[in-house]
Every structure is written in structure tokens, then in C-alpha cells.
mmCIF file of C-alpha atoms in Angstrom:
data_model
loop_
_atom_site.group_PDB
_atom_site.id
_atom_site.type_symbol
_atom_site.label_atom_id
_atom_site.label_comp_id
_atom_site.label_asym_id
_atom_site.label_seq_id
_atom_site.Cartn_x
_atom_site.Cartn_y
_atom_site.Cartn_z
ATOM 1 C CA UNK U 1 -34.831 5.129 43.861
ATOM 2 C CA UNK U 2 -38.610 5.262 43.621
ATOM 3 C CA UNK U 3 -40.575 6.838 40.699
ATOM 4 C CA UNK U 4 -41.015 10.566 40.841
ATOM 5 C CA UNK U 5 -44.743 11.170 40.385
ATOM 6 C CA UNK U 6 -45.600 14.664 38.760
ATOM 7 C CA UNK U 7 -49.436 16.019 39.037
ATOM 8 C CA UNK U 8 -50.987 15.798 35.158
ATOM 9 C CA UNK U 9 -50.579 19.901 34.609
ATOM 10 C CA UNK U 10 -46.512 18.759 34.300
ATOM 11 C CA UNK U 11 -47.084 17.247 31.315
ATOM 12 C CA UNK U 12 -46.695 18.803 27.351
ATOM 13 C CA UNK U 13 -49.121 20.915 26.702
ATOM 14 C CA UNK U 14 -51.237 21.037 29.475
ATOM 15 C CA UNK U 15 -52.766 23.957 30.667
ATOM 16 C CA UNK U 16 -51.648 25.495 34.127
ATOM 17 C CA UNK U 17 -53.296 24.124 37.295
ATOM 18 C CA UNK U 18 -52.919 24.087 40.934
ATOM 19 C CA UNK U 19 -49.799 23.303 42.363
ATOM 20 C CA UNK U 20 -49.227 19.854 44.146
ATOM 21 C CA UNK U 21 -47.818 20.559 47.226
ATOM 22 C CA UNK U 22 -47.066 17.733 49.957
ATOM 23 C CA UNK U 23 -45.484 18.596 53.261
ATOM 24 C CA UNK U 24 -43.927 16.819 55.783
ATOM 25 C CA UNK U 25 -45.322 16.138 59.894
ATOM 26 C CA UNK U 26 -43.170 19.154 61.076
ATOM 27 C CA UNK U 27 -42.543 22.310 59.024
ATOM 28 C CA UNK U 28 -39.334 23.277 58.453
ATOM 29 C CA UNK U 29 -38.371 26.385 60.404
ATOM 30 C CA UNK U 30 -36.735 28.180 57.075
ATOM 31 C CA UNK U 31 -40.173 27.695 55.201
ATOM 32 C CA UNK U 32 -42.209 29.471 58.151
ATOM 33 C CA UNK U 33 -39.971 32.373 57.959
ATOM 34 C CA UNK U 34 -40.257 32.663 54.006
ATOM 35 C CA UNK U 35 -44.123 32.725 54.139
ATOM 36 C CA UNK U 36 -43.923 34.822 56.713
ATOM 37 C CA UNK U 37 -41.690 37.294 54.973
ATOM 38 C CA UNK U 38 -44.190 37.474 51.450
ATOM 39 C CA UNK U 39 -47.675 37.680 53.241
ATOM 40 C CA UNK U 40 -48.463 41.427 53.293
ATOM 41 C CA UNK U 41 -51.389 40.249 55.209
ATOM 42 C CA UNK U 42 -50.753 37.902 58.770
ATOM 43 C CA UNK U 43 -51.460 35.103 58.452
ATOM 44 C CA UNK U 44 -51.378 32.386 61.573
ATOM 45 C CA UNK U 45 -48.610 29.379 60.562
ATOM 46 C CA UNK U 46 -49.150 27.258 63.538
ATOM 47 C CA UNK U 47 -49.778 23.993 61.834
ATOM 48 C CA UNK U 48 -49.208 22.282 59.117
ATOM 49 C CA UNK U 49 -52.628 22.462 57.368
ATOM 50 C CA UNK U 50 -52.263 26.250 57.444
ATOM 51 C CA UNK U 51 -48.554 26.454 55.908
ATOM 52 C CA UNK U 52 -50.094 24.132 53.257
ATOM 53 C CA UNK U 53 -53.010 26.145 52.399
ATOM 54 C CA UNK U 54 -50.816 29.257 52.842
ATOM 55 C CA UNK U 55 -48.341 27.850 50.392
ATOM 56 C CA UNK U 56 -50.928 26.523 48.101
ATOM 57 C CA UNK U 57 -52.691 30.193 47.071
ATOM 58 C CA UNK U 58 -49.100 31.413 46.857
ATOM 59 C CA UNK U 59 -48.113 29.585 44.253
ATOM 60 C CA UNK U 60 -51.414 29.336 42.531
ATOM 61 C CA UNK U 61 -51.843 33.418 41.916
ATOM 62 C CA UNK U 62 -50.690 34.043 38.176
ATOM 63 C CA UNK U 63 -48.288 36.396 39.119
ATOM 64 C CA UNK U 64 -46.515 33.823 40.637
ATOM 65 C CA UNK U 65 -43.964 33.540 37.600
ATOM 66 C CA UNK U 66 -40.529 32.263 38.429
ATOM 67 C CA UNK U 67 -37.593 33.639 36.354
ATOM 68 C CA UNK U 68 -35.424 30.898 35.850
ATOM 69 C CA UNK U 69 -32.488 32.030 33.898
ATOM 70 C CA UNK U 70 -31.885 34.519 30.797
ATOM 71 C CA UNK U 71 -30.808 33.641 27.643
ATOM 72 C CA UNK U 72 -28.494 35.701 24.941
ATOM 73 C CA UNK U 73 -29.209 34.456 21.897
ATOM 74 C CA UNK U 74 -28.823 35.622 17.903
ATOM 75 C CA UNK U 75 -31.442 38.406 16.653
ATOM 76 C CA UNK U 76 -30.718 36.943 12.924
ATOM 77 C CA UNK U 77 -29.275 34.170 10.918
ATOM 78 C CA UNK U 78 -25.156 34.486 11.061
ATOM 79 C CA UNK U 79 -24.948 35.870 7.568
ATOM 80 C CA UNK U 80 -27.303 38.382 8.195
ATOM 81 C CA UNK U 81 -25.378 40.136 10.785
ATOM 82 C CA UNK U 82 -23.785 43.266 11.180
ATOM 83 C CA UNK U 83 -20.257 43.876 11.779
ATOM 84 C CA UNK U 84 -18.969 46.999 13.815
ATOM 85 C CA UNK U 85 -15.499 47.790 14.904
ATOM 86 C CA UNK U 86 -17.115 47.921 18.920
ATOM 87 C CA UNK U 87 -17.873 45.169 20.368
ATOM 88 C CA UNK U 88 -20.746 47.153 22.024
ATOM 89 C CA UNK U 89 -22.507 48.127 19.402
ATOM 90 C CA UNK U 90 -22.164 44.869 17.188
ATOM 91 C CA UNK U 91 -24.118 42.861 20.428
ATOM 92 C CA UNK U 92 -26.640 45.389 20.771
ATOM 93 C CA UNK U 93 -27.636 44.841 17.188
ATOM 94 C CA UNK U 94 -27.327 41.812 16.881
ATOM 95 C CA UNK U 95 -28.401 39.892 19.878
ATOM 96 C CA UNK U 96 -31.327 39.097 22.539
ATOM 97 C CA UNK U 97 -31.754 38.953 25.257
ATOM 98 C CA UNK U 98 -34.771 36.046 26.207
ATOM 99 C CA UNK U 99 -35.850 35.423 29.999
ATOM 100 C CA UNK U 100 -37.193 32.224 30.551
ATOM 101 C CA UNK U 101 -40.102 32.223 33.126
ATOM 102 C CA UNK U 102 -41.575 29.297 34.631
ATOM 103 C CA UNK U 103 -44.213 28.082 37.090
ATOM 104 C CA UNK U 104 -43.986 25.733 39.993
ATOM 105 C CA UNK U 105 -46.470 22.371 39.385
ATOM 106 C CA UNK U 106 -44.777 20.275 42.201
ATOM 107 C CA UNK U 107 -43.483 20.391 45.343
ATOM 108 C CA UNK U 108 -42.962 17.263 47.314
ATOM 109 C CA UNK U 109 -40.951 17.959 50.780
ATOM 110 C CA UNK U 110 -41.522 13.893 52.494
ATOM 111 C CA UNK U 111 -40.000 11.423 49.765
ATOM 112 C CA UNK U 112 -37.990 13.368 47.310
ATOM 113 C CA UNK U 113 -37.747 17.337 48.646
ATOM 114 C CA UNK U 114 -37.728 18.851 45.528
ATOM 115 C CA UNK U 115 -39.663 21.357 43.578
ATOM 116 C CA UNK U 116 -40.481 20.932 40.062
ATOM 117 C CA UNK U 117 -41.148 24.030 37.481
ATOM 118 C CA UNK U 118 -42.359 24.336 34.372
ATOM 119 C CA UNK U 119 -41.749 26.832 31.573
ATOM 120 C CA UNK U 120 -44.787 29.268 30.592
ATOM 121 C CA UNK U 121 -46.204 29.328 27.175
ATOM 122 C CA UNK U 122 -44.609 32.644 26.331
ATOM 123 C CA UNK U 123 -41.167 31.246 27.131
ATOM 124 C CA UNK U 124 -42.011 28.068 24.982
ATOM 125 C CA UNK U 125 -43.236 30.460 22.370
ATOM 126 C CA UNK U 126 -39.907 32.918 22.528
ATOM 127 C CA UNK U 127 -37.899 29.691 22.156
ATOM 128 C CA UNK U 128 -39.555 27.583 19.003
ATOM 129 C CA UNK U 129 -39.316 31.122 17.233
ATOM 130 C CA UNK U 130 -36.135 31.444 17.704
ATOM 131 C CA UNK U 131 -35.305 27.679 16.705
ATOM 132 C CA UNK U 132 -37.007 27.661 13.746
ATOM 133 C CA UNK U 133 -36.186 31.367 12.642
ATOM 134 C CA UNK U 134 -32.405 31.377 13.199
ATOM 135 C CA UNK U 135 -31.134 28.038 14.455
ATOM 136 C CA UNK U 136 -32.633 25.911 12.295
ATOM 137 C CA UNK U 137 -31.040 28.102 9.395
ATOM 138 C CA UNK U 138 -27.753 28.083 10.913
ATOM 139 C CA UNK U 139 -27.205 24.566 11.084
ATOM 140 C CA UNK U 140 -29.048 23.853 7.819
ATOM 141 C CA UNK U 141 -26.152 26.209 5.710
ATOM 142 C CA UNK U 142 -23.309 24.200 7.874
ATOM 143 C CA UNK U 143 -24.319 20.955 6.558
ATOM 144 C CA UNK U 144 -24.356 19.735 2.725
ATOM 145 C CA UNK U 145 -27.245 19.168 1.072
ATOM 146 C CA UNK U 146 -28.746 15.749 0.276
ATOM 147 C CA UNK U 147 -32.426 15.209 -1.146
ATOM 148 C CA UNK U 148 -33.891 14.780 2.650
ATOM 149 C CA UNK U 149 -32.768 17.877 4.366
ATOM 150 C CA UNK U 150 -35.631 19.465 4.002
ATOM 151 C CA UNK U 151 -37.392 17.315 5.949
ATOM 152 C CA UNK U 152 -34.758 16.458 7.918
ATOM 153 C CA UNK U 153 -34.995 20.204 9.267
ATOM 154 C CA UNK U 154 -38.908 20.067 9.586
ATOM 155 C CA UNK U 155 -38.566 16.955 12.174
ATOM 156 C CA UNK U 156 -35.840 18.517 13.940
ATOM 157 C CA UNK U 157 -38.635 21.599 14.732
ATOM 158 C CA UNK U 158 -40.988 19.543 15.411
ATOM 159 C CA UNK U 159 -38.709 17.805 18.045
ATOM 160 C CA UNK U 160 -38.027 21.009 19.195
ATOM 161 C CA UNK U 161 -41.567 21.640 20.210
ATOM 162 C CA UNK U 162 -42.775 18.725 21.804
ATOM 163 C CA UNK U 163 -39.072 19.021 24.099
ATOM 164 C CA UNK U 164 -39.774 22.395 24.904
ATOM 165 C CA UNK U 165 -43.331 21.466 25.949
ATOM 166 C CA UNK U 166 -42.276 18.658 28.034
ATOM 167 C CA UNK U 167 -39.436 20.494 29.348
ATOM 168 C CA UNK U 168 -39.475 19.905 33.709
ATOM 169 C CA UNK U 169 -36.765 21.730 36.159
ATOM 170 C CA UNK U 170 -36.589 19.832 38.810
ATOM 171 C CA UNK U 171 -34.321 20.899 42.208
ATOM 172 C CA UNK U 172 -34.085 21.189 46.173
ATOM 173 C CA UNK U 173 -37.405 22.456 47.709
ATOM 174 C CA UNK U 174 -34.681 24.960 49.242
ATOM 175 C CA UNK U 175 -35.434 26.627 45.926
ATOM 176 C CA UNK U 176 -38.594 28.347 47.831
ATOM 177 C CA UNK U 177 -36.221 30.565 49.636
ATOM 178 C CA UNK U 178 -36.440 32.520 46.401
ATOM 179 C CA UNK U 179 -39.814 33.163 46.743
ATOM 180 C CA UNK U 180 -41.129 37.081 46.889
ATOM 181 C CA UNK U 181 -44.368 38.764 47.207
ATOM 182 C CA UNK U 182 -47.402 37.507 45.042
ATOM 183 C CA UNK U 183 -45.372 34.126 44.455
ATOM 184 C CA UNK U 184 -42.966 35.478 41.832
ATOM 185 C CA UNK U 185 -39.402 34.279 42.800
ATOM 186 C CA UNK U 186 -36.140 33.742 40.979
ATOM 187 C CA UNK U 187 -33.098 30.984 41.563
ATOM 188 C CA UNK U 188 -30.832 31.023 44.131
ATOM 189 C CA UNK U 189 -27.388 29.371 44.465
ATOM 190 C CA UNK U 190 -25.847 29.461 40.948
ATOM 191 C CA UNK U 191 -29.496 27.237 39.947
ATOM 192 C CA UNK U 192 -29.649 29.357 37.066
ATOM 193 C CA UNK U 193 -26.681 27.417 35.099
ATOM 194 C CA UNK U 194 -28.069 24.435 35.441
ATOM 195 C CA UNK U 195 -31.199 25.565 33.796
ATOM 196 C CA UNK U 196 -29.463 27.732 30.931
ATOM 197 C CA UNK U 197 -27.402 24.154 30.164
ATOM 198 C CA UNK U 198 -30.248 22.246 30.236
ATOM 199 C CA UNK U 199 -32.093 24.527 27.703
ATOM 200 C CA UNK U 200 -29.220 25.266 25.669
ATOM 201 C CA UNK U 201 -29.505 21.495 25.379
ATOM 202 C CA UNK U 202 -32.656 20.784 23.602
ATOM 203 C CA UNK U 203 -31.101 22.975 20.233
ATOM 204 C CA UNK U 204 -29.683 19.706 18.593
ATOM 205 C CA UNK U 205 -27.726 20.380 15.473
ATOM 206 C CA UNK U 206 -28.296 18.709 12.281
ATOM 207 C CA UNK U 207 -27.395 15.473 11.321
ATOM 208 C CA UNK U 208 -26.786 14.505 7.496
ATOM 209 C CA UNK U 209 -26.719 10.902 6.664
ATOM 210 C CA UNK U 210 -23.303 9.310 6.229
ATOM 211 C CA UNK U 211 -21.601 9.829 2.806
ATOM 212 C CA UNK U 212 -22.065 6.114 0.598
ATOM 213 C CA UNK U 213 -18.814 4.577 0.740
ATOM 214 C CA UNK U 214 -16.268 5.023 -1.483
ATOM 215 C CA UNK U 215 -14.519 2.197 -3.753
ATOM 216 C CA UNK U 216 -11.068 2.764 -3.333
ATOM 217 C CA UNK U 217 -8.787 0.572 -6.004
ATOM 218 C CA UNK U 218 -5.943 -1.490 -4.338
ATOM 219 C CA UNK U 219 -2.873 0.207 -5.630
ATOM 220 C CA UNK U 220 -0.380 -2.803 -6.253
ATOM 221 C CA UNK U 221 3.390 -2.318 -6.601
ATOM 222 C CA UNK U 222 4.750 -2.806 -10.230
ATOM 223 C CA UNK U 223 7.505 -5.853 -10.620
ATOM 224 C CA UNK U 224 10.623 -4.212 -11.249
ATOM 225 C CA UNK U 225 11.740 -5.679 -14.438
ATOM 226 C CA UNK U 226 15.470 -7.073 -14.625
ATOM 227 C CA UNK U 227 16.073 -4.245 -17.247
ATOM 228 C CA UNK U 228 14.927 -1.956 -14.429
ATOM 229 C CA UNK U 229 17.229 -0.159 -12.351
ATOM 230 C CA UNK U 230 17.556 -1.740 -8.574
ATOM 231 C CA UNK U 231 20.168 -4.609 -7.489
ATOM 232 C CA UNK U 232 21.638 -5.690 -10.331
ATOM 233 C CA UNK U 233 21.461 -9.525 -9.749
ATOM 234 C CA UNK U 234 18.460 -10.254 -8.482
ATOM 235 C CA UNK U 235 17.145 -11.951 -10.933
ATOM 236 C CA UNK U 236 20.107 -13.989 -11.362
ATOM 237 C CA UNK U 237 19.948 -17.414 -9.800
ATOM 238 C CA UNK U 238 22.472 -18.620 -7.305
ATOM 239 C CA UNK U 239 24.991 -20.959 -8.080
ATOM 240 C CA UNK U 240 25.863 -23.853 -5.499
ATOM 241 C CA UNK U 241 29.118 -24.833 -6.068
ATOM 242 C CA UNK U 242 30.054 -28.636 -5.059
ATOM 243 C CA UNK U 243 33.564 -29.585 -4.096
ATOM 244 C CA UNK U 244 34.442 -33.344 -3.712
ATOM 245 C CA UNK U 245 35.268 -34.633 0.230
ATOM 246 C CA UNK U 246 38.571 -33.868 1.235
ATOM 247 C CA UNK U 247 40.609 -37.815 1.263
ATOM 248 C CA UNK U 248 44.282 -38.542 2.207
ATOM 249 C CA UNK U 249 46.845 -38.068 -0.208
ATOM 250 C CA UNK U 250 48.398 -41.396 0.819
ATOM 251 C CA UNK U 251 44.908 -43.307 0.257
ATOM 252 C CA UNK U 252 44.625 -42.395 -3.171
ATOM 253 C CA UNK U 253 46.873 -44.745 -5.832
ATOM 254 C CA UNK U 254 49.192 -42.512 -7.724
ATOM 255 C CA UNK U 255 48.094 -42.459 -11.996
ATOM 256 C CA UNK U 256 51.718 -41.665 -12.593
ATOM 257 C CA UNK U 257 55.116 -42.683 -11.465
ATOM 258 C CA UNK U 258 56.410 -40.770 -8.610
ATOM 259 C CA UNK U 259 60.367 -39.225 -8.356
ATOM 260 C CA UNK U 260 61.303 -42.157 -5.367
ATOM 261 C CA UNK U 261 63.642 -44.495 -4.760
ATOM 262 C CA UNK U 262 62.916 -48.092 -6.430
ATOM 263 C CA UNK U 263 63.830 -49.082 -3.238
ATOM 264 C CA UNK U 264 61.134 -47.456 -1.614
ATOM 265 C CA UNK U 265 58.876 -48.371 -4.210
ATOM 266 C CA UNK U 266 59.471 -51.503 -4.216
ATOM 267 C CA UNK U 267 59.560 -52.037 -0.144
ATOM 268 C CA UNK U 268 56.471 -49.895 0.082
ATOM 269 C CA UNK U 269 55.027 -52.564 -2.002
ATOM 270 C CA UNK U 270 56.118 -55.100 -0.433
ATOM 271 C CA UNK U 271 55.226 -54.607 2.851
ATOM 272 C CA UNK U 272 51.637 -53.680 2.475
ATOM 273 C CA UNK U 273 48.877 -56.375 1.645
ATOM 274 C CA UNK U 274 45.585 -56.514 -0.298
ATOM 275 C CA UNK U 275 43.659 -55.962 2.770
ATOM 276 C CA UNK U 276 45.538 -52.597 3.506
ATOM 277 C CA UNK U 277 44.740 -51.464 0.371
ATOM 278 C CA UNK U 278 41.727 -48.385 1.445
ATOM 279 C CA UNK U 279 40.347 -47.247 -2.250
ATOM 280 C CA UNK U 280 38.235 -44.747 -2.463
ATOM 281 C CA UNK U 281 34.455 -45.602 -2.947
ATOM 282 C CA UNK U 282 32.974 -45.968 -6.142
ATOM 283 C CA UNK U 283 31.522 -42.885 -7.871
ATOM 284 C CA UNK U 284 28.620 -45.241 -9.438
ATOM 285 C CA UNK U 285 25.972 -47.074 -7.682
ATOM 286 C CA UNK U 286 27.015 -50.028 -9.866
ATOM 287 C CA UNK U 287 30.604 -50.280 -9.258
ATOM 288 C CA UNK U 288 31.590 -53.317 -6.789
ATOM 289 C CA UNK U 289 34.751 -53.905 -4.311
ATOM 290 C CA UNK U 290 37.017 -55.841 -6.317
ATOM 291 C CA UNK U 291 37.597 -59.394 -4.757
ATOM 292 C CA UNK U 292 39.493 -62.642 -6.052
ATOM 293 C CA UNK U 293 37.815 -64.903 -4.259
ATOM 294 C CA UNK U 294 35.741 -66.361 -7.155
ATOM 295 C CA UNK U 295 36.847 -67.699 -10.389
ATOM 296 C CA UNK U 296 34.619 -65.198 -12.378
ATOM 297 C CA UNK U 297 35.721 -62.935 -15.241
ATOM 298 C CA UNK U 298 37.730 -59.817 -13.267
ATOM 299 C CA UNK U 299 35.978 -56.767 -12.071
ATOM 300 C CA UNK U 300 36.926 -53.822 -11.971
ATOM 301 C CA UNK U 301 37.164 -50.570 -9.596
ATOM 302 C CA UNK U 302 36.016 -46.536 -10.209
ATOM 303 C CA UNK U 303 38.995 -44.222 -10.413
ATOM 304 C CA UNK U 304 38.758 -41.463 -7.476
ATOM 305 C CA UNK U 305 37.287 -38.359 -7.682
ATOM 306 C CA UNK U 306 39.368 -35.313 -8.300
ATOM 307 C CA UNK U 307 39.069 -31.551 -8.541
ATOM 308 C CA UNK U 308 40.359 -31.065 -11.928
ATOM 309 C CA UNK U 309 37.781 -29.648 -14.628
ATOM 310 C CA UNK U 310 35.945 -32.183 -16.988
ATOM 311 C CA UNK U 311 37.245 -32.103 -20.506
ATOM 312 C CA UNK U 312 35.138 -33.419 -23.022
ATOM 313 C CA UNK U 313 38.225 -34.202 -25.973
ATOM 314 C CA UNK U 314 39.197 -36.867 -23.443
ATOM 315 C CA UNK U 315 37.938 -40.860 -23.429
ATOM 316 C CA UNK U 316 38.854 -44.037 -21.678
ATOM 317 C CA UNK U 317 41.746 -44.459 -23.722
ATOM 318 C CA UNK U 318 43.472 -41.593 -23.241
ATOM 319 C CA UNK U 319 43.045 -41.751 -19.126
ATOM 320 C CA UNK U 320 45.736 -43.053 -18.003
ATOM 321 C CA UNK U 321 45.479 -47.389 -16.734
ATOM 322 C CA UNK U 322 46.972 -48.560 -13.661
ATOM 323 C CA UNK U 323 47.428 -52.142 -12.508
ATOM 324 C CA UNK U 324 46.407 -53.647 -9.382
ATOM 325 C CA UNK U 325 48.006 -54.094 -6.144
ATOM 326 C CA UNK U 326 46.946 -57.874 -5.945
ATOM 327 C CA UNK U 327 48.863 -58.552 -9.670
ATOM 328 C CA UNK U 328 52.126 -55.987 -8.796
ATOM 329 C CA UNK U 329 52.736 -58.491 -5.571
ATOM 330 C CA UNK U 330 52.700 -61.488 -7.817
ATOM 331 C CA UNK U 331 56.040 -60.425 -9.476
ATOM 332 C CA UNK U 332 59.386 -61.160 -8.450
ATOM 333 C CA UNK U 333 61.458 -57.957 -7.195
ATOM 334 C CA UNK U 334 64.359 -57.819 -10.071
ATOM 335 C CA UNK U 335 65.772 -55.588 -12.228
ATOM 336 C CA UNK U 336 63.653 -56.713 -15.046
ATOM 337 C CA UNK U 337 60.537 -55.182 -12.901
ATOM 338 C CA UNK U 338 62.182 -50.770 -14.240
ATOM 339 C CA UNK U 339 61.007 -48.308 -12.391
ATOM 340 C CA UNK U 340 60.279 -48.830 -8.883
ATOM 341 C CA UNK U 341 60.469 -52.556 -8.850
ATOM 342 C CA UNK U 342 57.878 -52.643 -11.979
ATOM 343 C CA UNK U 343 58.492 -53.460 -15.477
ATOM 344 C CA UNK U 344 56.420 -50.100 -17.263
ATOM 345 C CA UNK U 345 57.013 -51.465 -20.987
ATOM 346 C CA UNK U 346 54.559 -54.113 -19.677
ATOM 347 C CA UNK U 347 51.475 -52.110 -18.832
ATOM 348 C CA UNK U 348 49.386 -53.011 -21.569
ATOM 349 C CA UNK U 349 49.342 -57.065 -20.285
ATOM 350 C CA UNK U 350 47.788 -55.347 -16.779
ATOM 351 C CA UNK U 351 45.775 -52.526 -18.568
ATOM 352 C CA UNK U 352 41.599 -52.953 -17.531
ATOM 353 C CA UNK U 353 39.379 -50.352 -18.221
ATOM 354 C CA UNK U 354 37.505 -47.542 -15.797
ATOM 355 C CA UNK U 355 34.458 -48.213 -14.960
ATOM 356 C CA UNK U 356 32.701 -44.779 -16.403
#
């Protein structure tokens, strides 16, 4: 989109000037008939030079103030009005009514066919009043207070003005159907919103600076005490109990003499060799499988593992001794041998001690 160029009387605070005006190779038929309809005086519109000179002294006469839009706006601060029961009465008293006028400065009908106005001093005047009278009060008593307000509100006026001066409506150059006698004309086509928004935009509220930030302490949970209530054990550590492996009843060699048969005994004996004997592995890392292959002083073998609770009144001499397999095979089957084939008044000659 190329730049839109506005003559130098569009800028702030220039003084009013001479409308720029640029028209196109062929007049548009709707722009004949409105300068034909607001000449008093006939004019001849054959050509283009003389709708642009016609247009030109149109819009250059001061009368030829444009009324843009109209404003209703506050008489007075908002604690400093009245309250009434009628709705009526309470906005006659307390409001305004402002029109804001403007002048055209621009009208370019080849590249961008638009017209651009630009509000009168009066209007500007009407409006920085009103700013600095009422809404600058207003937004200063919704806000806190903070050791820069004061100029805070100052700026915010001054920004005011120099917006209000630099203020430009721009729109379609079918605007100039509006256009009456002397050059004095008014919007058409629901315009005048646009311009009332646009205006209503340059009153900015006032900003404070953001609050300093606050320090806000980390709240952490108290440890509930084992005295405090909550689950009861807790704090209590968990036991692991340990329970020996599970072995054959018929693997492990009986400490005392069974209720059988010395029959059986003794057959049960005698039919089963060193090799079959399955012991269960030592409890210590320095117990060894007993052998008698060597001619060394005997070894001996760790009793098994059982379930029943430790007691400490008991020693190696009170734990029952057995003999070995290898020895009980030696013997001769007799009646000499008691029990089972085995001679128990005997034990002590066989008795070797646990290794602990």
C-alpha cells in the first residue's frame, strides 16, 4: 500500500489552509450533481479544471465546517454530581452535550479516494478542557496514590493535547455527498461512529506503576511427631521375618530314636550307602563335606537348620550327638547293636562335636 501523503496544514497545530484537492481524468457523475446542488450561483462543470476550481473555493470558505459527530460527556467530576429520582432531570444537569466540527485538508480521488478532515481549534479546545477538568480527575481518584502521580497526570494532558492536535479522519471521498451550501456538510452512512470511537479513544486512563513484589514465606508442613496423633506405626520399622528353606523330612538324620521296627532300622541301614547319604549343607562358610579318603584327624559336619527358637541356657553338650552313617555300617547286625540294630549305651565311643 503506498504512503498516504497529507498537505502540511494536516499536521498539529497548523493553521488552516487551502484544501488539497486532486481529481481524477473523468469526473464522477455523483460529484457533478453535488456541486451542482450547493452553488446558488451556475456555475459551468464541463471539465475537470472547472469541478476542481469549483470544489476548491467550496471547501476553502470558513463556513465550510463539517460536523462530524456529537459527544455526551460529564459537566463535573463524578462526585460532584447530582442525583435526582428522573432520569431526565439528573442528565440535563449533569451532562454535555459537545459537537465536534472539523474541516476538510485533503481530498485525493486517483490513488487512495478518500477525504481527510481535521478537527477545528474550538473542538480541540472543548475537548482538552474537558480532559483535564473532569477526566483527568476521574481517573486520578480511581487509582492509588504513589509519589509520581502527579506528574503522571500532567503527561497524560499533555498527551492529550498533542493527540488531539494531530488528530486526522480519514474516509471514502463519497463522504462529499454530505456536502451543503457554503461547504458546511455533516457524515453520512453511520460515519459518525467511527469518529465518536476514534475520539472516545484518545481519553487513556491512568496507569500506576506495578505494586513492588511481595516476599511471601514458604509455609512448610510440620513433621508429625510419633507422639502425634496420625497412623499409629509409622514410625515403627518393619520387621522381615526369615524362615529357613523348606528340605525333605527323609533327608534330614533323625537327633532321636524313632518308634520303628529294628528291623526296619536296621534294613534301612543296611541298604543305603555313604554316597546316598544327601546332608544338608553347612550353615558356616567353614564347614567341609566329610570324606574318609585321607588318613587325617576326622572332620566333622554342621547339624541342619531348624525352625525351633534359639535358647541361650543351651551349649554343645547338651545338643544332642549322633554318629555317622560311615561308622553305624561298620558294625555287625546283632542283638548286642539295642535299638534298631545299634548299641545306644555306646554313644559316647561315636560322640564328635557340632561344628558351631
Amino acid at each position: 500500500m503506498p504512503p498516504v501523503l497529507l498537505p502540511a496544514s494536516a499536521a498539529a497545530f497548523a493553521p488552516r489552509a487551502a484544501p488539497n484537492v486532486v481529481l481524477n481524468t473523468k469526473v464522477d457523475p455523483w460529484l457533478t450533481a453535488t456541486l451542482k446542488r450547493i452553488n446558488r450561483v451556475k456555475r459551468p462543470l464541463n471539465s475537470v479544471p472547472q469541478h476542481f476550481r469549483c470544489l476548491t473555493e467550496t471547501l476553502s470558505s470558513p463556513s465550510a465546517i463539517w460536523s462530524l459527530c456529537s459527544l455526551m460527556l460529564p459537566k463535573a467530576p463524578e462526585a460532584e454530581l447530582q442525583k435526582n429520582e428522573n432520569p431526565l432531570v439528573e442528565a440535563l444537569f449533569n451532562y454535555q452535550m459537545i459537537i465536534v466540527e472539523a474541516y476538510i485538508v485533503h481530498v485525493d480521488m486517483v490513488s487512495q479516494n478518500e477525504v481527510a478532515f481535521k478537527l477545528t481549534p474550538e473542538t480541540i479546545e472543548s475537548l482538552v478542557e474537558y480532559h483535564k477538568d473532569i477526566h483527568s480527575v476521574d481517573t486520578a481518584a480511581a487509582t492509588w496514590n504513589w509519589s509520581e502521580k502527579e506528574v503522571q497526570i500532567k503527561k497524560l494532558q499533555d498527551d492529550f493535547v498533542q493527540a488531539a492536535n494531530r488528530f486526522v479522519y480519514r474516509t471514502n471521498a463519497m463522504a462529499l455527498e454530505g456536502l451543503e451550501e457554503d461547504g458546511a456538510g455533516e457524515l453520512l452512512c453511520g460515519r459518525s461512529e467511527e469518529v465518536r470511537s476514534a475520539i472516545m479513544g484518545l481519553f487513556l486512563p491512568l496507569l500506576p506503576p506495578p505494586p513492588p513484589p511481595r516476599v511471601v514465606d514458604v509455609v512448610r508442613p510440620t513433621p508429625l511427631l510419633p507422639s502425634s496423633t496420625g497412623v499409629e506405626n509409622w514410625w515403627q520399622p518393619t520387621m522381615s521375618h526369615s524362615y529357613p528353606n523348606t528340605m525333605d523330612s527323609w533327608r534330614i538324620v533323625p537327633s532321636s530314636p524313632q518308634t520303628t521296627s529294628a528291623g526296619d532300622s536296621s534294613s534301612t541301614w543296611a541298604t543305603m550307602g555313604v554316597n546316598d547319604m544327601q546332608l544338608p549343607s553347612p550353615s558356616s562358610s567353614f564347614s567341609e563335606t566329610y570324606t574318609t579318603d585321607c588318613d587325617s584327624p576326622p572332620e566333622y559336619y554342621s547339624a541342619p537348620m531348624t525352625t525351633a527358637p534359639y535358647d541361650p541356657s543351651m551349649t554343645a553338650a547338651s545338643i544332642p550327638q549322633l554318629p555317622l552313617p560311615s561308622t553305624v555300617l561298620q558294625q555287625q547286625c546283632s542283638a548286642s547293636m539295642g535299638y534298631g540294630g545299634f548299641d545306644w549305651a555306646r554313644y559316647q565311643d561315636f560322640a564328635l562335636p557340632f561344628a558351631m
